[in-house]
Amino acid sequence: MRTVIRRLGEALRALALITLPALGGSAWSVAWAQSPPDLGTPGAAIDDLVAANRILYRQGVVDGFGHVSIRHPERKDRFLMSASLAPGRVSKADIMEFDLEGKPIDQRGRSIYSERFIHSEIYKARADVNAVLHSHSPTVIPFSVSQVPLRPILNSAGFLAPNVPVFEMRRVAGSGSLLVTDSMRGKALAETLGDRPVALMRGHGNVVVGPTVQRVVARAIYTEVNARLLIQAITLGGPLVYIDAEEGRAGEGNRDRNEAGHGTDRIWQLWVEEAMGTNTGTNETKR
Amino acid sequence: MRTVIRRLGEALRALALITLPALGGSAWSVAWAQSPPDLGTPGAAIDDLVAANRILYRQGVVDGFGHVSIRHPERKDRFLMSASLAPGRVSKADIMEFDLEGKPIDQRGRSIYSERFIHSEIYKARADVNAVLHSHSPTVIPFSVSQVPLRPILNSAGFLAPNVPVFEMRRVAGSGSLLVTDSMRGKALAETLGDRPVALMRGHGNVVVGPTVQRVVARAIYTEVNARLLIQAITLGGPLVYIDAEEGRAGEGNRDRNEAGHGTDRIWQLWVEEAMGTNTGTNETKR
Amino acid sequence: MRTVIRRLGEALRALALITLPALGGSAWSVAWAQSPPDLGTPGAAIDDLVAANRILYRQGVVDGFGHVSIRHPERKDRFLMSASLAPGRVSKADIMEFDLEGKPIDQRGRSIYSERFIHSEIYKARADVNAVLHSHSPTVIPFSVSQVPLRPILNSAGFLAPNVPVFEMRRVAGSGSLLVTDSMRGKALAETLGDRPVALMRGHGNVVVGPTVQRVVARAIYTEVNARLLIQAITLGGPLVYIDAEEGRAGEGNRDRNEAGHGTDRIWQLWVEEAMGTNTGTNETKR
Amino acid sequence: MRTVIRRLGEALRALALITLPALGGSAWSVAWAQSPPDLGTPGAAIDDLVAANRILYRQGVVDGFGHVSIRHPERKDRFLMSASLAPGRVSKADIMEFDLEGKPIDQRGRSIYSERFIHSEIYKARADVNAVLHSHSPTVIPFSVSQVPLRPILNSAGFLAPNVPVFEMRRVAGSGSLLVTDSMRGKALAETLGDRPVALMRGHGNVVVGPTVQRVVARAIYTEVNARLLIQAITLGGPLVYIDAEEGRAGEGNRDRNEAGHGTDRIWQLWVEEAMGTNTGTNETKR
């Protein structure tokens, strides 16, 4: 009997895939709602976004909460982000499209992240930004609640130089919910961020932005690593040598030069393989 | 249509429950003593309790010790808990039924937890509580033996505001065993807990309670996370900003509103999949 | 060609198994040199010893170094221990027999641990001891090189009360090798240990003893856990409440009473399953 | 008899090396560019180098960055190192040959590590060195940016006695990129290293050298472990007992004596099995 029910369900799902396009909706949203092998995807953006979700979970930057988005590659006034799901469970079919007011283009009953205004307001304020992450990255929390600024001591976190601003919700909306659930709160956060790559959110987590989702993922991971190492360095005591602004700029320049063998792509491929459970195998793909 | 299928499944399960008693023994205990594929289960409670045991182990809240219970969904004067087993090894067939004196209804020679009075006395004292956990959650131990109170600095642990009481067995029973092995000790612990969600037990661990087992599991995990982060924040030094009572209440309110995309269900599904080794796969189930 | 060579090797190995007994050697040593499915083993001791090696590795008490032994169940003047191997790689066939001078009974060219005198001298000095572990348990090292004594703050580590002695090789043999490579050094270590369950070895690790190998494994794991938690408690600052001698004794008493559901067997079964990659599955075996 | 078989295999491999050059290209480069099952390899060096890459990743010494090399076993003026790849993804076919100016012998379009001058300049300066590692080993970073010297407290890290020098790029090239991307910077680093086994690089990582790649891997792993334990010991406070120079020398002597059961080979085999996903299984290979 159970088998009958299961088969019935499968038949219904197949039927939905055939009939959905007839009900309207853009090619994008139809494609996203379906499983990847059946229909072509609109490019690498969705693949990268799914990988970013999985990587951030595997590397301990997010747990069941947090969300990462990519600005729509063809429409600068839209962005792509998963429906409300734990990042470690996001698949292609979960990716939705939002406008810069945080409104989903084609919701179809799906639950969405209440803090999507973090993304929409930063995309509005920062034309240079093509990817945004909000996370509860654990080790940034102690810095967000103390007077000690998060500063870089690690070359790979040089983008944090000279230090990281902290967003305090109480200054914006008084004591109460710490969630960024509307445009006003999102705008205030974007102002704290200014033109930096990272801002902490007091008692909550951080926001990380960048020109590509690969860079955002790398920045988020090394922000967490740097926070751990800085706490250890402070434990040792005495004056510390921080990565200065010039070293930070040089480090970011090296990241951009993938041909020099020090770019983000080397480590991105490793992260993708591990998070997606794939191994490209061939030498060609590896480099 | 999906709803129809789901309801059909539920009806079949209900039918099994009705016919089982005719075979002798209460529907509950018969179902529990047998392996899940053979017979229907009396509802989601046992599934949730098994998942809770496995999740708490996988997330490092319990090791081979500790126990979690659910108040009987149909009999408020009883609770469900595993026979004496490492939580990571608990299966459906291990779940037993206890009365509020900690007496097993149908022991059949099975070994039982000596500290079951933690559960029975809290269920007696707290009508609002439907799930109880006792754990040796590692990082709460330092707070249980020091003068520094465990306070929340993380939004996800806002339920700890303003701080967490510590149960001292020496005040109850003098120096000796730290185990809560009778009703007198269980009652004293319930008094220390009062109307809070968490109490530490000096040199031993903690007790975590809540309206559902999902909330108890989430509270236990974030209590551990918050303890780790607070130690790091204290290492940084200087005054810290804690989650205040109003922020704590707002955070709990957000947990209750699953429709807002910030509820416990999002992370619960992730934990279940990982701890039970299942991946539901379909989009429907994920959200 | 390679295949031919491989087959030749297999044939030779089979031949050796048939002819070995004829060359003499006790039933024990013959059995140990062969793979378990072919011949019966002399009881549970070897199984337990293999499991102990694997568990200690999996739980992070040993890395590639360290060794654990069991006093021979039938000959009190002998003990069983692996040939010189990383504990995580020990199998039944690697278990050898030693006398109380640390001399292997039937070496047959196998490499042996240079620090076996830790074991032989403790078995000589302590009739109550049936299992001995030497490990480089990481977090005991800081306590071994500082003036801060390792004291229990965790009920599960109550056996450490009131504190743990530290063996200093410089007092025994001056500055030089820290290894216990002869009877003189082993005897000095046994003297530092006295009648306790654990002694630290400065800059090196610890030695853990007990009435059974299960208790030694549990003691070693909780010694490591307690060391981690004590460092965290000291980070918090202020006076700490330690497990006192009476609480320690009560805790050990609870360990002995497996029927009370708080014994070592509950967690031992979990550790065995995880370390040996087996899951007994049935309800019967679990309890 | 086993020895005969092993020698036969070695002879076959040698034969392959002799006949390969006739097919054009040096035996080395031809062998390296192809996948291992098809052609024999020029010996254990490449196998060891691939294993070293994988082990260093698995043990947390490197992440997606860092590189390890072996001096060419037959040409002292060359060294072997992977093309620019995350160490955890390196295979035999990725190993390239470089001269002591850091020039690849046969690049064929492959991307190469920009910091290869770390290796070339150390091989020039240190005739005793046959393997070099550059890593971002996390816990050495705090010591590299503080005034507290990294000193050994753990016997397995005795080679660090009396302490570890720190390379400061600002003294060599002013503030800017921290990368060692030319011979001048590589030479300055080699001078800071002097005749030691390890030097830290401020805000960047470390360099570890030794007579064999096995020793370099072991040194790198225990440098990281020692750094973690030293931070914990400093947290405890008060004067610490360090491994002194004589103890350090004795420890290194024990490493050299594999026959004494305390050599690097015991732990190397464990690391290889875990990192390469192989288990040799037989008793013969294990010891």
GROMACS .gro file of C-alpha atoms in nm, chain B residues 158-276:
model
  119
  445GLY     CA    1   1.876   3.469   2.430
  446PHE     CA    2   1.654   3.234   2.634
  447LEU     CA    3   1.939   3.226   2.891
  448ALA     CA    4   1.879   3.593   2.983
  449PRO     CA    5   1.949   3.727   3.232
  450ASN     CA    6   2.160   3.431   3.358
  451VAL     CA    7   2.154   3.065   3.457
  452PRO     CA    8   2.114   2.930   3.814
  453VAL     CA    9   2.353   2.663   3.946
  454PHE     CA   10   2.235   2.360   4.142
  455GLU     CA   11   2.474   2.263   4.426
  456MET     CA   12   2.418   1.908   4.551
  457ARG     CA   13   2.620   1.975   4.868
  458ARG     CA   14   2.351   2.213   4.987
  459VAL     CA   15   2.090   1.940   4.943
  460ALA     CA   16   2.260   1.621   5.052
  461GLY     CA   17   2.611   1.709   5.174
  462SER     CA   18   2.927   1.592   5.003
  463GLY     CA   19   2.894   1.256   4.825
  464SER     CA   20   2.736   1.135   4.505
  465LEU     CA   21   2.642   1.414   4.264
  466LEU     CA   22   2.375   1.199   4.101
  467VAL     CA   23   2.005   1.286   4.125
  468THR     CA   24   1.894   0.936   4.218
  469ASP     CA   25   1.577   1.000   4.414
  470SER     CA   26   1.270   1.227   4.429
  471MET     CA   27   1.414   1.445   4.707
  472ARG     CA   28   1.717   1.536   4.496
  473GLY     CA   29   1.503   1.575   4.185
  474LYS     CA   30   1.268   1.810   4.368
  475ALA     CA   31   1.557   2.025   4.491
  476LEU     CA   32   1.689   2.051   4.136
  477ALA     CA   33   1.343   2.150   4.007
  478GLU     CA   34   1.337   2.423   4.272
  479THR     CA   35   1.671   2.562   4.157
  480LEU     CA   36   1.544   2.557   3.800
  481GLY     CA   37   1.228   2.751   3.895
  482ASP     CA   38   1.055   2.879   3.584
  483ARG     CA   39   1.371   2.898   3.375
  484PRO     CA   40   1.467   2.696   3.067
  485VAL     CA   41   1.813   2.591   3.191
  486ALA     CA   42   1.991   2.518   3.520
  487LEU     CA   43   2.353   2.411   3.563
  488MET     CA   44   2.445   2.128   3.798
  489ARG     CA   45   2.779   2.195   3.972
  490GLY     CA   46   3.058   1.967   3.848
  491HIS     CA   47   2.809   1.759   3.660
  492GLY     CA   48   2.625   1.923   3.369
  493ASN     CA   49   2.288   2.084   3.314
  494VAL     CA   50   1.916   2.036   3.278
  495VAL     CA   51   1.730   2.193   2.986
  496VAL     CA   52   1.350   2.211   2.952
  497GLY     CA   53   1.097   2.346   2.704
  498PRO     CA   54   0.752   2.323   2.548
  499THR     CA   55   0.872   2.077   2.279
  500VAL     CA   56   1.166   1.843   2.239
  501GLN     CA   57   1.278   2.042   1.935
  502ARG     CA   58   1.309   2.353   2.147
  503VAL     CA   59   1.492   2.163   2.419
  504VAL     CA   60   1.744   2.029   2.169
  505ALA     CA   61   1.800   2.373   2.017
  506ARG     CA   62   1.833   2.528   2.363
  507ALA     CA   63   2.085   2.266   2.471
  508ILE     CA   64   2.297   2.314   2.161
  509TYR     CA   65   2.301   2.692   2.182
  510THR     CA   66   2.368   2.682   2.555
  511GLU     CA   67   2.686   2.490   2.475
  512VAL     CA   68   2.778   2.725   2.188
  513ASN     CA   69   2.714   3.033   2.403
  514ALA     CA   70   2.931   2.894   2.683
  515ARG     CA   71   3.223   2.848   2.441
  516LEU     CA   72   3.183   3.197   2.296
  517LEU     CA   73   3.147   3.360   2.638
  518ILE     CA   74   3.476   3.207   2.754
  519GLN     CA   75   3.641   3.355   2.443
  520ALA     CA   76   3.480   3.695   2.507
  521ILE     CA   77   3.602   3.690   2.867
  522THR     CA   78   3.950   3.611   2.733
  523LEU     CA   79   3.936   3.931   2.528
  524GLY     CA   80   3.868   4.121   2.850
  525GLY     CA   81   3.682   4.442   2.931
  526PRO     CA   82   3.307   4.496   2.974
  527LEU     CA   83   3.082   4.281   2.755
  528VAL     CA   84   2.739   4.351   2.606
  529TYR     CA   85   2.498   4.073   2.701
  530ILE     CA   86   2.167   3.984   2.540
  531ASP     CA   87   1.920   4.159   2.767
  532ALA     CA   88   1.583   4.028   2.883
  533GLU     CA   89   1.389   4.213   2.614
  534GLU     CA   90   1.618   4.085   2.337
  535GLY     CA   91   1.591   3.737   2.485
  536ARG     CA   92   1.211   3.752   2.476
  537ALA     CA   93   1.212   3.882   2.119
  538GLY     CA   94   1.446   3.601   2.014
  539GLU     CA   95   1.218   3.339   2.168
  540GLY     CA   96   0.922   3.497   1.992
  541ASN     CA   97   1.102   3.460   1.660
  542ARG     CA   98   1.162   3.092   1.735
  543ASP     CA   99   0.790   3.042   1.779
  544ARG     CA  100   0.709   3.197   1.444
  545ASN     CA  101   0.823   2.931   1.203
  546GLU     CA  102   0.639   3.104   0.923
  547ALA     CA  103   0.884   3.393   0.953
  548GLY     CA  104   1.168   3.166   0.844
  549HIS     CA  105   1.355   3.192   1.171
  550GLY     CA  106   1.195   2.910   1.364
  551THR     CA  107   1.346   2.599   1.511
  552ASP     CA  108   1.209   2.379   1.233
  553ARG     CA  109   1.464   2.502   0.979
  554ILE     CA  110   1.760   2.379   1.179
  555TRP     CA  111   1.577   2.079   1.326
  556GLN     CA  112   1.535   1.924   0.981
  557LEU     CA  113   1.909   1.962   0.918
  558TRP     CA  114   1.994   1.802   1.250
  559VAL     CA  115   1.754   1.513   1.192
  560GLU     CA  116   1.896   1.440   0.848
  561GLU     CA  117   2.251   1.437   0.974
  562ALA     CA  118   2.187   1.242   1.293
  563MET     CA  119   1.955   0.985   1.139
   0.00000   0.00000   0.00000
